Coordinates of C-alpha atoms (C1' of nucleotides) in Angstrom, one line a residue:
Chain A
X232 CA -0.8 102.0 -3.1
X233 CA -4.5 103.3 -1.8
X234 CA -5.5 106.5 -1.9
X235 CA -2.5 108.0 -0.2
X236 CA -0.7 107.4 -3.8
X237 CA 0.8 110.4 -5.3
X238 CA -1.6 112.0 -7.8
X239 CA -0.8 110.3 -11.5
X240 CA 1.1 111.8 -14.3
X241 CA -1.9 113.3 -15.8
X242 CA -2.8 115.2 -12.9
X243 CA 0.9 116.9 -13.2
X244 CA 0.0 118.0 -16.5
X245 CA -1.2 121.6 -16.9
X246 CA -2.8 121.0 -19.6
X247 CA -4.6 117.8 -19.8
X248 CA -7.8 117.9 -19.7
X249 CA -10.7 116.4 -17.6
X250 CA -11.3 113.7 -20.8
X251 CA -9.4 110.7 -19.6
X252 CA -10.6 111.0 -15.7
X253 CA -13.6 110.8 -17.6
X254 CA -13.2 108.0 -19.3
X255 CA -14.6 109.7 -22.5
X256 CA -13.5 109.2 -26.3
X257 CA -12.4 112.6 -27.1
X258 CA -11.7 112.7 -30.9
X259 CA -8.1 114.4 -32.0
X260 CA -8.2 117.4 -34.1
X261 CA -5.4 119.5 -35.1
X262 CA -4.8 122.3 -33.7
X263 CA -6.0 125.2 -35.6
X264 CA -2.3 127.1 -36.1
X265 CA -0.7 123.9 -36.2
X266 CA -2.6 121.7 -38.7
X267 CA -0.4 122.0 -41.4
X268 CA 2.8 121.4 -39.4
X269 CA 1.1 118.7 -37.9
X270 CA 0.1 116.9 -40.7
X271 CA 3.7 117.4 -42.3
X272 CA 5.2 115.5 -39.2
X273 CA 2.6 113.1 -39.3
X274 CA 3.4 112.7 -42.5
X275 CA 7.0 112.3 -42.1
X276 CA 6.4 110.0 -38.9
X277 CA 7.2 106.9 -40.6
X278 CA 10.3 108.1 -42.3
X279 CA 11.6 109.1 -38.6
X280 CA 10.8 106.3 -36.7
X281 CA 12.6 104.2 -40.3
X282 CA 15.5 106.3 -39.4
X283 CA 15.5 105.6 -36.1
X284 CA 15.3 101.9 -36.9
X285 CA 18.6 101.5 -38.9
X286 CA 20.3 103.8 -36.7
X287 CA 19.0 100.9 -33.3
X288 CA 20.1 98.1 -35.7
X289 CA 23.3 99.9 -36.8
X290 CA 24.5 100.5 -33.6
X291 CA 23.0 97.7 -32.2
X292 CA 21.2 99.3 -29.2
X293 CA 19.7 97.7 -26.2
X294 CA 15.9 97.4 -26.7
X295 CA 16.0 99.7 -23.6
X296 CA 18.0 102.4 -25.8
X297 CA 15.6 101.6 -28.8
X298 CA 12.6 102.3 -26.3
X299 CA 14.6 105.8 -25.5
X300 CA 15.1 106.6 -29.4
X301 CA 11.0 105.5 -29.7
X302 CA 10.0 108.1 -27.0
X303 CA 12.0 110.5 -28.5
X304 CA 9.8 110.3 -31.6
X305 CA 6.8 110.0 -29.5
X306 CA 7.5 113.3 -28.1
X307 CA 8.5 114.8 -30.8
X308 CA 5.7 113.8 -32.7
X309 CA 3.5 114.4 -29.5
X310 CA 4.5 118.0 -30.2
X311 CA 3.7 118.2 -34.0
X312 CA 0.9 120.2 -33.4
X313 CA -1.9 117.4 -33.0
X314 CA -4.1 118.3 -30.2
X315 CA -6.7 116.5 -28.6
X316 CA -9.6 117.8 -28.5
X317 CA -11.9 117.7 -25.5
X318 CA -14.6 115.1 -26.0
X319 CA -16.7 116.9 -27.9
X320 CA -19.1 114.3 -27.2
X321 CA -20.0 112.0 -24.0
X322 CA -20.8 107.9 -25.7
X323 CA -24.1 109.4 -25.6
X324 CA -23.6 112.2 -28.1
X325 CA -24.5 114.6 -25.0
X326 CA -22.6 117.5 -23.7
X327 CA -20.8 118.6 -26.0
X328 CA -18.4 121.1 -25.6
X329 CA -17.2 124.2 -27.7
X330 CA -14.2 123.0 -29.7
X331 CA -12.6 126.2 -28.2
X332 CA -12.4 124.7 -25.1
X333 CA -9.3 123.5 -23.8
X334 CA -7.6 120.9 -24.9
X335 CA -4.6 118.6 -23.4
X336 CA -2.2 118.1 -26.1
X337 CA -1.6 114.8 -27.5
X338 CA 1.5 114.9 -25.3
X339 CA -0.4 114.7 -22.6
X340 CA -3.1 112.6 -23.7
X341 CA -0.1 110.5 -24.5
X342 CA 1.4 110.6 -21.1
X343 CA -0.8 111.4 -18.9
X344 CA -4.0 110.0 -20.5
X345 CA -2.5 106.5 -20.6
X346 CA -1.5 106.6 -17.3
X347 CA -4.6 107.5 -16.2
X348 CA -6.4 105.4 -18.5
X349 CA -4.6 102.6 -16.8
X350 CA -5.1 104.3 -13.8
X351 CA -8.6 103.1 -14.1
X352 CA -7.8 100.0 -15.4
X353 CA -5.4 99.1 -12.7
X354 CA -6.7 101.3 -9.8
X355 CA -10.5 101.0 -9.7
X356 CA -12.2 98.6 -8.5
X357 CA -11.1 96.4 -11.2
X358 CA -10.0 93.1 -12.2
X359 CA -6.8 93.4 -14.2
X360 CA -7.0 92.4 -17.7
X361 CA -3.7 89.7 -17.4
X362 CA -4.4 86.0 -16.2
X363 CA -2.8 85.2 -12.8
X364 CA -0.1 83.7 -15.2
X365 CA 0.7 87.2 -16.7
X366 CA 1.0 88.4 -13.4
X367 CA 3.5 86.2 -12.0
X368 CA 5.7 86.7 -14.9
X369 CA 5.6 90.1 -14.8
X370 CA 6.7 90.5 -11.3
X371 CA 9.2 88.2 -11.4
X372 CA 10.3 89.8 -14.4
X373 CA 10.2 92.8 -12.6
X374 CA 12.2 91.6 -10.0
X375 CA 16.2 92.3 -10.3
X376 CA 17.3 88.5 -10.2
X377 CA 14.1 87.6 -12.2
X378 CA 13.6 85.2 -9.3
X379 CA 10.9 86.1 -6.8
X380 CA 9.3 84.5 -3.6
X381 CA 5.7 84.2 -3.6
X382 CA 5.2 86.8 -0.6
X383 CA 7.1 89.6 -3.1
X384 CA 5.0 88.2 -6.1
X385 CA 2.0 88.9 -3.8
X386 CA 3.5 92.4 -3.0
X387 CA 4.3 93.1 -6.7
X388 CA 1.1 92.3 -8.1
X389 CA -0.5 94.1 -4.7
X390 CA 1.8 97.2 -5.4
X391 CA 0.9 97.3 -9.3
X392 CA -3.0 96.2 -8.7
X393 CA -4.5 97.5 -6.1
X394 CA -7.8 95.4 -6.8
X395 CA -6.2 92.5 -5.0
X396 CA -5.6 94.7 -2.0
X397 CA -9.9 94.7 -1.7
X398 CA -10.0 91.3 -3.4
X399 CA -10.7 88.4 -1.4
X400 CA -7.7 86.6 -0.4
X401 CA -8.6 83.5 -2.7
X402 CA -6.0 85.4 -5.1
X403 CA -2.9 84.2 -3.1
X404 CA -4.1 81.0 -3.4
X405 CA -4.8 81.2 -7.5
X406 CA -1.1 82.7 -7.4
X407 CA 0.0 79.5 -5.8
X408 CA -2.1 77.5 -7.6
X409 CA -0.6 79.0 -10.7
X410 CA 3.0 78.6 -9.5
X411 CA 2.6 75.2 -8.8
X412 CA 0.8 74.1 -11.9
X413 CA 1.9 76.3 -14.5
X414 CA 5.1 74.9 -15.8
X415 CA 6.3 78.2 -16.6
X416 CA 7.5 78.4 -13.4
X417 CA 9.7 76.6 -11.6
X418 CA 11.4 76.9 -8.6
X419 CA 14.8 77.9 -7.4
X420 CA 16.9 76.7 -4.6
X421 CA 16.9 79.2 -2.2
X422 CA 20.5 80.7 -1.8
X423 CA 21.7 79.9 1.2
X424 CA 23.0 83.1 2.3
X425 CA 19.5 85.2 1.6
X426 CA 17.4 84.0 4.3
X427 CA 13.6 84.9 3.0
X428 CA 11.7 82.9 5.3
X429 CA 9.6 80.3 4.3
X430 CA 9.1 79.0 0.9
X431 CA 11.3 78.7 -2.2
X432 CA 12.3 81.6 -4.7
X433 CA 10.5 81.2 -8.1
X434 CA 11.5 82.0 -11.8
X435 CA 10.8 81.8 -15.4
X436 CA 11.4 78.9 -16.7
X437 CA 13.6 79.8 -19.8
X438 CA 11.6 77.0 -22.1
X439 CA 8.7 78.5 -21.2
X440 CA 9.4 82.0 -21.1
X441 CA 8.2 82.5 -24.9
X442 CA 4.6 81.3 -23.8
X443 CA 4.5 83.6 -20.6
X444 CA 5.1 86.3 -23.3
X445 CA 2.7 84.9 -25.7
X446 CA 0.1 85.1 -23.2
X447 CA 0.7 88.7 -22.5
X448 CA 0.6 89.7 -26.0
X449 CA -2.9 87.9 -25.9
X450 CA -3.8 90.1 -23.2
X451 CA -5.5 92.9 -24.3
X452 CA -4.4 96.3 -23.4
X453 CA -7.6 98.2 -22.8
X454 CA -7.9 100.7 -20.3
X455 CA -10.9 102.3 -21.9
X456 CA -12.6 99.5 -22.8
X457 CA -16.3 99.4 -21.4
X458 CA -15.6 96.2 -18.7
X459 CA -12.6 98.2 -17.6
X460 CA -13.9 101.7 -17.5
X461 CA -15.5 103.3 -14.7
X462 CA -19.4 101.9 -14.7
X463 CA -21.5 105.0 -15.8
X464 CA -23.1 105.2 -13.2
X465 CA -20.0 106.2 -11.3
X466 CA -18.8 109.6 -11.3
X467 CA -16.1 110.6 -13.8
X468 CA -14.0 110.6 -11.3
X469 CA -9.8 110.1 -11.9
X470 CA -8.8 106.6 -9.8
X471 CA -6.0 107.6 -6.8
X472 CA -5.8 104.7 -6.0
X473 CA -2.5 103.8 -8.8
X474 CA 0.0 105.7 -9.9
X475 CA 2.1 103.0 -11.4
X476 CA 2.6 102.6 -15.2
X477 CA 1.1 99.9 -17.2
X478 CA 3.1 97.2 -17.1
X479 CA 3.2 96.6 -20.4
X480 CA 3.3 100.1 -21.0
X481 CA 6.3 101.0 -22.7
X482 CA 6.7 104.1 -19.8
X483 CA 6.3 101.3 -17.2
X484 CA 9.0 100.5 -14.4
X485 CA 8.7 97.5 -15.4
X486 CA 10.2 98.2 -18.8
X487 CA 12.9 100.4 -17.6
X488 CA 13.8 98.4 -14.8
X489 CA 13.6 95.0 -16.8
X490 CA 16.0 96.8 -19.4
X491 CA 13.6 96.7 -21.8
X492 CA 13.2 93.0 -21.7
X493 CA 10.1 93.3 -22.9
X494 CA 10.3 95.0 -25.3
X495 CA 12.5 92.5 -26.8
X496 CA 9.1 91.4 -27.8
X497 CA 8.0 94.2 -28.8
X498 CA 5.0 92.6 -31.2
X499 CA 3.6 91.4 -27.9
X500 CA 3.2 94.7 -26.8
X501 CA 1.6 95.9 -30.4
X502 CA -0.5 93.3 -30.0
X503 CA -1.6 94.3 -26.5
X504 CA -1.9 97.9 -27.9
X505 CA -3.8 96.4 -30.6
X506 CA -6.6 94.6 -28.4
X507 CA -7.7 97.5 -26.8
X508 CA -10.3 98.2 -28.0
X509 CA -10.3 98.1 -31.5
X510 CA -12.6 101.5 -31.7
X511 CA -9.0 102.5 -30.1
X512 CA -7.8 103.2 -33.1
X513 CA -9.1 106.2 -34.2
X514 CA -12.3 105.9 -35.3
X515 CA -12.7 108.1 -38.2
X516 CA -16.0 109.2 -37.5
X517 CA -16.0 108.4 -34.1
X518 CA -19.6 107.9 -33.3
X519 CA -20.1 107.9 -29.9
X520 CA -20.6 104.2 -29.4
X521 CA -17.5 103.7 -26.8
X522 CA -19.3 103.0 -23.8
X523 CA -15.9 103.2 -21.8
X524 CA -14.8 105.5 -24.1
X525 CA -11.3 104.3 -25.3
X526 CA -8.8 106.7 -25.9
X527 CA -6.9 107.4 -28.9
X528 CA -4.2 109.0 -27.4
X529 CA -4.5 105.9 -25.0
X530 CA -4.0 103.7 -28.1
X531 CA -1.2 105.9 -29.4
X532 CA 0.6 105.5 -26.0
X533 CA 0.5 101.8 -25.5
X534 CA 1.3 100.9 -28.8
X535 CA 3.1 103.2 -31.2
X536 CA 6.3 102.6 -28.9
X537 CA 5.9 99.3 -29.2
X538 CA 5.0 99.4 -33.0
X539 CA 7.8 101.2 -33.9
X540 CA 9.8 98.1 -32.6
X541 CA 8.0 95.9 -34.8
X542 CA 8.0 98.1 -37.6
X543 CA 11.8 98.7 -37.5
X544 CA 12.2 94.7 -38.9
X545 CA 9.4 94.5 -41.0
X546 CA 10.7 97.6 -42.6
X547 CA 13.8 95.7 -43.3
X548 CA 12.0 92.8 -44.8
X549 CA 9.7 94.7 -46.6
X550 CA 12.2 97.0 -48.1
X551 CA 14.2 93.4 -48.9
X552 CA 10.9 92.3 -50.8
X553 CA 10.2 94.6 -53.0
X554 CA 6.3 95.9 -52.3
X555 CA 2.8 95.9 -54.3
X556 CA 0.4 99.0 -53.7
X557 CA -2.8 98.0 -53.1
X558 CA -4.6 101.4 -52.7
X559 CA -6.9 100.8 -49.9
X560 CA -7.1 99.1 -47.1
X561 CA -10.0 97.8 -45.6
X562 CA -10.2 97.2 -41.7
X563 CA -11.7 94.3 -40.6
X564 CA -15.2 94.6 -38.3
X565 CA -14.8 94.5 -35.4
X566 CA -17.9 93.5 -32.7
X567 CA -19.1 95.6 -30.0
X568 CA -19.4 93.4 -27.1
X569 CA -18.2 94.5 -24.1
X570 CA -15.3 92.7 -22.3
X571 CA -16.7 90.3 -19.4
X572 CA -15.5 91.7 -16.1
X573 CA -16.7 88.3 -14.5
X574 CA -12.7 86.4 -15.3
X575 CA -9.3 87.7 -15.9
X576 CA -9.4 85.9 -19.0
X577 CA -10.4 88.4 -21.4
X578 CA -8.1 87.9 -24.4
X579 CA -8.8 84.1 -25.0
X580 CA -9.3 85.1 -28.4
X581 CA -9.2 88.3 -30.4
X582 CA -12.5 86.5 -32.2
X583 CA -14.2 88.0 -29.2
X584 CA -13.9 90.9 -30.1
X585 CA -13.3 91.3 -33.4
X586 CA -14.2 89.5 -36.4
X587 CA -11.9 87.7 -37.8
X588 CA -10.9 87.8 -41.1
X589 CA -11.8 84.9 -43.3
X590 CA -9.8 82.1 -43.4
X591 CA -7.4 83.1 -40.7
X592 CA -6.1 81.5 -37.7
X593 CA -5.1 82.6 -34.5
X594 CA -2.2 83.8 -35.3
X595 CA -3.7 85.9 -38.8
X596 CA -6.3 87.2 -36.5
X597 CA -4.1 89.0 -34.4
X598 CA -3.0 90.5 -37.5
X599 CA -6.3 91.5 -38.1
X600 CA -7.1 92.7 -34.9
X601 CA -4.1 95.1 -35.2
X602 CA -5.3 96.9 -38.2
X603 CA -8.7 97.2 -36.8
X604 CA -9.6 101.0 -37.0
X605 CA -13.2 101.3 -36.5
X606 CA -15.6 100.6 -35.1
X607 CA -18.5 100.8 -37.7
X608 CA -20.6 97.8 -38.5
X609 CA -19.6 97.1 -41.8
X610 CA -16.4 97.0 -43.4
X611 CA -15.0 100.3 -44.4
X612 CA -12.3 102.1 -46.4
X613 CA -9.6 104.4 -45.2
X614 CA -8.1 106.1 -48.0
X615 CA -4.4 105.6 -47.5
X616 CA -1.7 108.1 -48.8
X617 CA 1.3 106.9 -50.0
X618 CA 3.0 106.6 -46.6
X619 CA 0.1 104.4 -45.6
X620 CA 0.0 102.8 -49.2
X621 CA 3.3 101.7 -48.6
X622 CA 3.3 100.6 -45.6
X623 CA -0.1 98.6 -45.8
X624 CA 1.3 97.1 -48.9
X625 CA 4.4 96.1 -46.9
X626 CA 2.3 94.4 -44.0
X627 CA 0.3 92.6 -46.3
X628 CA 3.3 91.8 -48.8
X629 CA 5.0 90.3 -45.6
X630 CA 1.6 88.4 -44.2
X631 CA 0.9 86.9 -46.9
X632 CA 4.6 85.9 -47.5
X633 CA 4.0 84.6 -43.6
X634 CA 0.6 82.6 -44.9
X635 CA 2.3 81.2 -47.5
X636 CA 4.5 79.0 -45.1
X637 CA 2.4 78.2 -42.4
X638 CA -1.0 76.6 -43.0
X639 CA 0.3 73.7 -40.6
X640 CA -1.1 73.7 -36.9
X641 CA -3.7 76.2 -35.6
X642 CA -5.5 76.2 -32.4
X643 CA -4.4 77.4 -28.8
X644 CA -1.1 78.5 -30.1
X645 CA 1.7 79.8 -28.3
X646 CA -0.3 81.7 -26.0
X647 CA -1.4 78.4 -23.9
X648 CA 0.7 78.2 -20.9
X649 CA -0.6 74.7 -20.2
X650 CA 1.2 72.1 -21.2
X651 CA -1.3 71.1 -23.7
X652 CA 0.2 73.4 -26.2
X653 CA 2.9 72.3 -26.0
X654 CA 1.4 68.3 -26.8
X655 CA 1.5 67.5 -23.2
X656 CA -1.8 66.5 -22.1
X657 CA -3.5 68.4 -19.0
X658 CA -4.3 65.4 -18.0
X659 CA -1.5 64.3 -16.7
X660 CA -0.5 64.7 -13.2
X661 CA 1.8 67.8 -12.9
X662 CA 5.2 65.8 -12.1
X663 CA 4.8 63.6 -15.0
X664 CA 3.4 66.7 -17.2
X665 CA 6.8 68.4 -15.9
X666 CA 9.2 65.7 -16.7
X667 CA 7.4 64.7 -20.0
X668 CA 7.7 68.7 -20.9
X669 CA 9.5 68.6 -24.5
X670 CA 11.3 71.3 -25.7
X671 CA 9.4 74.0 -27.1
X672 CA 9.4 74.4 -30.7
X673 CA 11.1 77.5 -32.0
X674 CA 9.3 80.7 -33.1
X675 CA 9.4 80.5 -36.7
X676 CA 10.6 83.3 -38.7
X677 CA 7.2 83.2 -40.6
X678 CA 5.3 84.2 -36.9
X679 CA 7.6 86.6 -37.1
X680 CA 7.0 87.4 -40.0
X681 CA 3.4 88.2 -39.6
X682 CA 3.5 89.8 -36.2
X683 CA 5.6 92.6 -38.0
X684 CA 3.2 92.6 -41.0
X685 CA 0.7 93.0 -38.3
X686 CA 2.5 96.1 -36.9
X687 CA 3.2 97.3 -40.2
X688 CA -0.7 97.1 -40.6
X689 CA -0.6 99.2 -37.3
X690 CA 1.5 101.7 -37.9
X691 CA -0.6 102.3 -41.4
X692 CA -3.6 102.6 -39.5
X693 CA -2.0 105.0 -37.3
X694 CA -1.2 107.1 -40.4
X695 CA -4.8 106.5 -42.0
X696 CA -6.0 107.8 -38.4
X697 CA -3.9 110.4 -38.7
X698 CA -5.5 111.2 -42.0
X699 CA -9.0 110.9 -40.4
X700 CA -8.3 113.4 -37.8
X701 CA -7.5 115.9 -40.8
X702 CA -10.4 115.3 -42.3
X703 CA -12.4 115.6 -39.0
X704 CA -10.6 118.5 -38.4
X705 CA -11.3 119.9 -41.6
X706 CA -15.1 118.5 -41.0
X707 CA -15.5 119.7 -37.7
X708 CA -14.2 123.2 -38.6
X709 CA -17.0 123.4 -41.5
X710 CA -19.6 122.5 -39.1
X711 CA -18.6 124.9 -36.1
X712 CA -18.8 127.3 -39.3
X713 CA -22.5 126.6 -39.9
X714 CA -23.6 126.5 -36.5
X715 CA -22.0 129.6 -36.0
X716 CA -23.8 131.1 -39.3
X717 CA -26.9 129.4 -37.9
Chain B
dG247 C1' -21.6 68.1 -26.2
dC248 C1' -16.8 68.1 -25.8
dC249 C1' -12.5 70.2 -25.0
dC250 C1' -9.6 73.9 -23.5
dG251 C1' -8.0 77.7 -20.7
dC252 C1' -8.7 79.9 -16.8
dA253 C1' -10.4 81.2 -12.1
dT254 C1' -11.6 79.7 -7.8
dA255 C1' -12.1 76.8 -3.8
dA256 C1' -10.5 73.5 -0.9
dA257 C1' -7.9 69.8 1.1
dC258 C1' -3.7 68.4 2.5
dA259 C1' 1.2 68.1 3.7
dG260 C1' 5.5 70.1 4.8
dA261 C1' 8.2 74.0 6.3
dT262 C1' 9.0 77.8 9.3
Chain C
dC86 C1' 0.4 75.4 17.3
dA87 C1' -0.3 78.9 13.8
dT88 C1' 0.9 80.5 9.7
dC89 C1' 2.9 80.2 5.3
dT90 C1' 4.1 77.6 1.3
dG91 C1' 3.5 74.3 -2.2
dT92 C1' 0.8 70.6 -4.4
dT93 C1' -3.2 68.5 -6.0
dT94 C1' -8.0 67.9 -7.0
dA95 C1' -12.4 69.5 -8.1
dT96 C1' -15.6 72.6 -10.1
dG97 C1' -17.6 76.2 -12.8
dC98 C1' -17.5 79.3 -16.6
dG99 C1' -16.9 81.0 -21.3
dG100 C1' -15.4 80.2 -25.7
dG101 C1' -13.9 77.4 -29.7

DNA sequence: GCCCGCATAAACAGAT
DNA sequence: CATCTGTTTATGCGGG
């Protein structure tokens, strides 16, 4: 770590652009010779990644294999011919560029861009956005025996955020405070041959694990977002200081170390895609409101691994159900407040940042968060082909089929690692919390149920985005016409 | 205003 | 004895 790091991804790529060292919101065009086989491979996305889905469950392939199949498709669909575009536009409508400019391929915003994007996430000067809890796991689950002494989870979360390095050392304490509090963790007797000093190794607690993952899911994944980015006042420089993938990224060591263990979650991940933020998703019109700018291919990247996960189930159940065609789909509003940099708690609630729809909880709000797609004020309407028809109709098919069965308990949820959600009061002194801990009730196929609508509802907002950028294409085309008339 | 989740600080004891 | 590790308590903050 520090500046000696070896120069991200992005930097290796010939042709990515300054935009995501500039933390800027370049909209996605097409590229002019390769619109139309672009859009046909957008178009046929969904079928692809279905295929790819039956073949994973047919031959019943490791999440990690699944996550190999996924990048495939990313690639290949990173090579369809969409292009991103340099930002045309700074978040204050200023500097624009010629649309003849160059312009990194969606490969490489993709790749590099999310790397980078996390780069500033990660690498800056800046509070990462998972709780200390989130942390822990993720080394440990990094770790090859999934069993870690604190000095390595120290070094892990040192070598995958440097902010810590710079922090003040009250972090090793929280980290220690966390282990010994948060149930999620427990202890392991130290094997007697591995001699690792002082100090006990530590590990998931199985029970718990679920929660650990709930939690991450709840931590949004947004590199772009305007607490994360690089302050405006700085200079659009490109962070050294990280080279490491996003943990929860599905490039990230972590993943392909772990297995994919993750990504045996894979919703989580959607989720964390999801909750960047929401103007992540394309905005259709993509007014320059994005402080931090937030990058679509950054979206893309962090999430469509992941939703193709998700999507390979709920394509099952949807196609199991039989399907309605509602003909638009509405994205819920989402708010413009900028994520506190003051706490690593930024995901407490999706609510925060987007509004939630009426009448759902926690859980439905996540839902909702996932299909956000932009950021306007008011509510909006995509027109949806019949890829997106489908697949929106699906989602909502399968959420609704998920409401249906579970109007029982709301609140915290499953993403409350204290042992309150799981009806063990806080109160209580840890020992007693710890022996009074109750096995955890199972996920119920009806969470499941809607976290795959919810990706379902991602994955048609991809395609509606990918509809957008057509249009804006087509838009932005006709304008550079007039101006070039004028 | 209360509760919850989280971060942070600090005190303390035990282990190395 | 110093340092590290682990536990516990207290406090503050933001959000529901």
């Amino acid at each position: 770590m520090g500046p000696t790091m070896p120069p991200s991804k992005k930097a290796q790529s010939p042709s990515s652009g300054a935009s995501a060292s500039q933390g800027m919101s370049p909209p996605y065009r097409q590229g002019d010779a390769a619109t139309a086989a672009s859009e046909a491979e957008a178009a046929d996305l969904s079928l692809s990644l279905s295929a790819s889905f039956s073949k994973a469950e047919d031959e019943e392939l490791t999440s990690l294999s699944w996550l190999h199949e996924s990048t495939d498709l990313l690639n290949s669909f990173s090579h369809s011919g969409l292009r991103s575009v340099s930002p045309l536009q700074d978040p204050d409508g200023q500097h624009s560029r010629s649309p003849s400019s160059s312009s990194p391929s969606l490969e490489d915003a993709l790749l590099g861009d999310a790397h980078s994007a996390y780069d500033l996430a990660a690498g800056a000067n800046r509070k990462p956005p998972y709780s200390f809890s989130c942390l822990i796991f993720m080394a440990i689950e990094d770790a090859p025996n999934k069993r870690l002494p604190v000095k390595d989870i120290y070094g892990w979360i040192l070598e995958h955020f440097p902010y810590f390095a710079s922090a003040p050392t009250g972090w090793k304490n929280s980290v220690r405070h966390n282990l010994s509090l948060n149930k999620c963790f427990k202890k392991v007797d130290k094997d007697r041959s591995q001699s690792i000093g002082k100090g006990s190794l530590w590990s998931i607690d199985p029970e718990y694990r679920h929660n650990l993952i709930q939690a991450l899911k709840k931590t949004p994944y947004h590199p772009y977002s305007p607490g994360l980015a690089t302050p405006s006042t700085s200079p659009p420089t490109l962070p050294q200081t990280f080279h490491h993938s996003p943990p929860l990224w599905s490039g990230s060591p972590l993943f392909r170390k772990n297995g994919g263990v993750l990504l045996q979650v894979p919703r989580g991940v959607i989720q964390n895609g999801a909750r960047i933020r929401s103007q992540a998703l394309f905005p259709p019109n993509a007014e320059p409101r994005w402080s931090g700018g937030v990058q679509r291919a950054t979206w893309l990247a962090v999430t469509l691994s992941p939703v193709l996960a998700s999507y390979r189930s709920s394509l099952g159940d949807y196609l199991s159900r039989g399907q309605d065609s509602p003909s638009r789909y509405s994205p819920p509003l989402c708010s413009e407040d900028l994520q506190d940099d003051h706490t690593y708690s930024t995901a407490k609630s999706p609510s925060r940042l987007c509004s939630p729809s009426s009448g759902m909880d926690d859980d439905d709000d996540i839902i909702a968060v996932e299909i956000q797609s932009d950021v306007k004020p008011e509510p909006r309407e995509i027109p949806l082909d019949s890829h997106i028809t489908s697949a929106a109709a699906a989602a909502n098919y399968i959420s609704q089929q998920s409401l249906r069965g579970q109007r029982r308990s709301s609140g915290p949820g499953a993403g409350t690692l204290a042992g309150s959600s799981l009806g063990i009061s806080d109160t209580l002194p840890l020992k007693k919390r710890r022996a009074a801990a109750v096995e955890k009730p199972p996920e119920s196929d009806d969470e499941e149920m809607k976290e795959a609508a919810g990706s379902l509802l991602h994955l048609a907002g991809v395609r509606a985005c990918l509809n957008n950028i057509t249009n804006r294409t087509a838009k932005g085309q006709k304008e550079q016409k007039e101006a070039l008339r004028n």
